[in-house]
């Protein structure tokens, strides 16, 4: 009977270990999905940052051109 009891305990330990392994696998899978989502968000953020930098530079250029036109307008209007 003792041998059967030991075998039963071993099976129970294996079941617990298997359940823990399954839980770890599920956690790892969720972490992989989260990591993938974060990578995707980082790429979108980088793209948006680059686009905003382009818009900022474009706005600066437009403002300078506008200021130059305003600065030149009175001199062009003089006789």
PDB file of C-alpha atoms in Angstrom:
ATOM      1  CA  UNK A   1       0.000   0.000   0.000  1.00  0.00           C
ATOM      2  CA  UNK A   2       2.831   2.387   0.693  1.00  0.00           C
ATOM      3  CA  UNK A   3       4.154   1.998  -2.837  1.00  0.00           C
ATOM      4  CA  UNK A   4       0.708   2.825  -4.242  1.00  0.00           C
ATOM      5  CA  UNK A   5       0.551   5.861  -1.965  1.00  0.00           C
ATOM      6  CA  UNK A   6       3.932   7.079  -3.219  1.00  0.00           C
ATOM      7  CA  UNK A   7       2.918   6.570  -6.831  1.00  0.00           C
ATOM      8  CA  UNK A   8      -0.292   8.500  -6.196  1.00  0.00           C
ATOM      9  CA  UNK A   9       1.676  11.380  -4.674  1.00  0.00           C
ATOM     10  CA  UNK A  10       4.039  11.379  -7.640  1.00  0.00           C
ATOM     11  CA  UNK A  11       1.110  11.524 -10.058  1.00  0.00           C
ATOM     12  CA  UNK A  12      -0.399  14.387  -8.077  1.00  0.00           C
ATOM     13  CA  UNK A  13       2.944  16.219  -8.117  1.00  0.00           C
ATOM     14  CA  UNK A  14       3.173  15.669 -11.871  1.00  0.00           C
ATOM     15  CA  UNK A  15      -0.373  16.997 -12.309  1.00  0.00           C
ATOM     16  CA  UNK A  16       0.455  20.094 -10.262  1.00  0.00           C
ATOM     17  CA  UNK A  17       3.668  20.591 -12.207  1.00  0.00           C
ATOM     18  CA  UNK A  18       1.808  20.154 -15.480  1.00  0.00           C
ATOM     19  CA  UNK A  19      -0.831  22.661 -14.380  1.00  0.00           C
ATOM     20  CA  UNK A  20       1.882  25.122 -13.363  1.00  0.00           C
ATOM     21  CA  UNK A  21       3.616  24.607 -16.698  1.00  0.00           C
ATOM     22  CA  UNK A  22       0.336  25.286 -18.476  1.00  0.00           C
ATOM     23  CA  UNK A  23      -0.199  28.424 -16.422  1.00  0.00           C
ATOM     24  CA  UNK A  24       3.332  29.592 -17.203  1.00  0.00           C
ATOM     25  CA  UNK A  25       2.782  28.893 -20.891  1.00  0.00           C
ATOM     26  CA  UNK A  26      -0.448  30.917 -20.810  1.00  0.00           C
ATOM     27  CA  UNK A  27       1.319  33.786 -19.014  1.00  0.00           C
ATOM     28  CA  UNK A  28       4.188  33.649 -21.511  1.00  0.00           C
ATOM     29  CA  UNK A  29       1.710  33.730 -24.383  1.00  0.00           C
ATOM     30  CA  UNK A  30      -0.046  36.768 -22.907  1.00  0.00           C
ATOM     31  CA  UNK A  31       3.288  38.495 -22.339  1.00  0.00           C
ATOM     32  CA  UNK A  32       4.267  37.787 -25.958  1.00  0.00           C
ATOM     33  CA  UNK A  33       0.982  39.325 -27.135  1.00  0.00           C
ATOM     34  CA  UNK A  34       1.510  42.372 -24.914  1.00  0.00           C
ATOM     35  CA  UNK A  35       5.061  42.720 -26.186  1.00  0.00           C
ATOM     36  CA  UNK A  36       3.841  42.526 -29.770  1.00  0.00           C
ATOM     37  CA  UNK A  37       1.217  45.202 -29.102  1.00  0.00           C
ATOM     38  CA  UNK A  38       3.814  47.431 -27.449  1.00  0.00           C
ATOM     39  CA  UNK A  39       6.149  46.983 -30.427  1.00  0.00           C
ATOM     40  CA  UNK A  40       3.316  47.964 -32.754  1.00  0.00           C
ATOM     41  CA  UNK A  41       2.503  51.026 -30.640  1.00  0.00           C
ATOM     42  CA  UNK A  42       6.167  52.009 -30.573  1.00  0.00           C
ATOM     43  CA  UNK A  43       6.327  51.821 -34.373  1.00  0.00           C
ATOM     44  CA  UNK A  44       3.178  53.954 -34.675  1.00  0.00           C
ATOM     45  CA  UNK A  45       4.590  56.426 -32.164  1.00  0.00           C
ATOM     46  CA  UNK A  46       7.857  56.663 -34.103  1.00  0.00           C
ATOM     47  CA  UNK A  47       5.920  57.220 -37.332  1.00  0.00           C
ATOM     48  CA  UNK A  48       3.746  59.918 -35.738  1.00  0.00           C
ATOM     49  CA  UNK A  49       6.796  61.593 -34.226  1.00  0.00           C
ATOM     50  CA  UNK A  50       8.522  61.697 -37.609  1.00  0.00           C
ATOM     51  CA  UNK A  51       5.369  63.064 -39.258  1.00  0.00           C
ATOM     52  CA  UNK A  52       4.998  65.754 -36.577  1.00  0.00           C
ATOM     53  CA  UNK A  53       8.629  66.735 -37.068  1.00  0.00           C
ATOM     54  CA  UNK A  54       7.942  67.123 -40.801  1.00  0.00           C
ATOM     55  CA  UNK A  55       4.856  69.237 -40.100  1.00  0.00           C
ATOM     56  CA  UNK A  56       6.755  71.390 -37.640  1.00  0.00           C
ATOM     57  CA  UNK A  57       9.497  72.041 -40.164  1.00  0.00           C
ATOM     58  CA  UNK A  58       6.928  72.764 -42.877  1.00  0.00           C
ATOM     59  CA  UNK A  59       5.145  75.231 -40.599  1.00  0.00           C
ATOM     60  CA  UNK A  60       8.434  76.941 -39.777  1.00  0.00           C
ATOM     61  CA  UNK A  61       9.256  77.248 -43.453  1.00  0.00           C
ATOM     62  CA  UNK A  62       5.794  78.597 -44.277  1.00  0.00           C
ATOM     63  CA  UNK A  63       6.002  81.114 -41.437  1.00  0.00           C
ATOM     64  CA  UNK A  64       9.409  82.332 -42.625  1.00  0.00           C
ATOM     65  CA  UNK A  65       8.123  82.709 -46.174  1.00  0.00           C
ATOM     66  CA  UNK A  66       5.066  84.569 -44.927  1.00  0.00           C
ATOM     67  CA  UNK A  67       7.222  86.871 -42.802  1.00  0.00           C
ATOM     68  CA  UNK A  68       9.473  87.547 -45.788  1.00  0.00           C
ATOM     69  CA  UNK A  69       6.465  88.391 -47.941  1.00  0.00           C
ATOM     70  CA  UNK A  70       5.163  90.771 -45.290  1.00  0.00           C
ATOM     71  CA  UNK A  71       8.597  92.306 -44.965  1.00  0.00           C
ATOM     72  CA  UNK A  72       8.912  92.724 -48.741  1.00  0.00           C
ATOM     73  CA  UNK A  73       5.382  94.008 -49.324  1.00  0.00           C
ATOM     74  CA  UNK A  74       5.954  97.537 -47.981  1.00  0.00           C
ATOM     75  CA  UNK A  75       9.189  97.907 -49.925  1.00  0.00           C
ATOM     76  CA  UNK A  76       7.485  96.659 -53.113  1.00  0.00           C
ATOM     77  CA  UNK A  77       4.643  99.130 -52.592  1.00  0.00           C
ATOM     78  CA  UNK A  78       6.978 102.132 -52.286  1.00  0.00           C
ATOM     79  CA  UNK A  79       7.448 104.212 -55.469  1.00  0.00           C
TER      80      UNK A  79
END
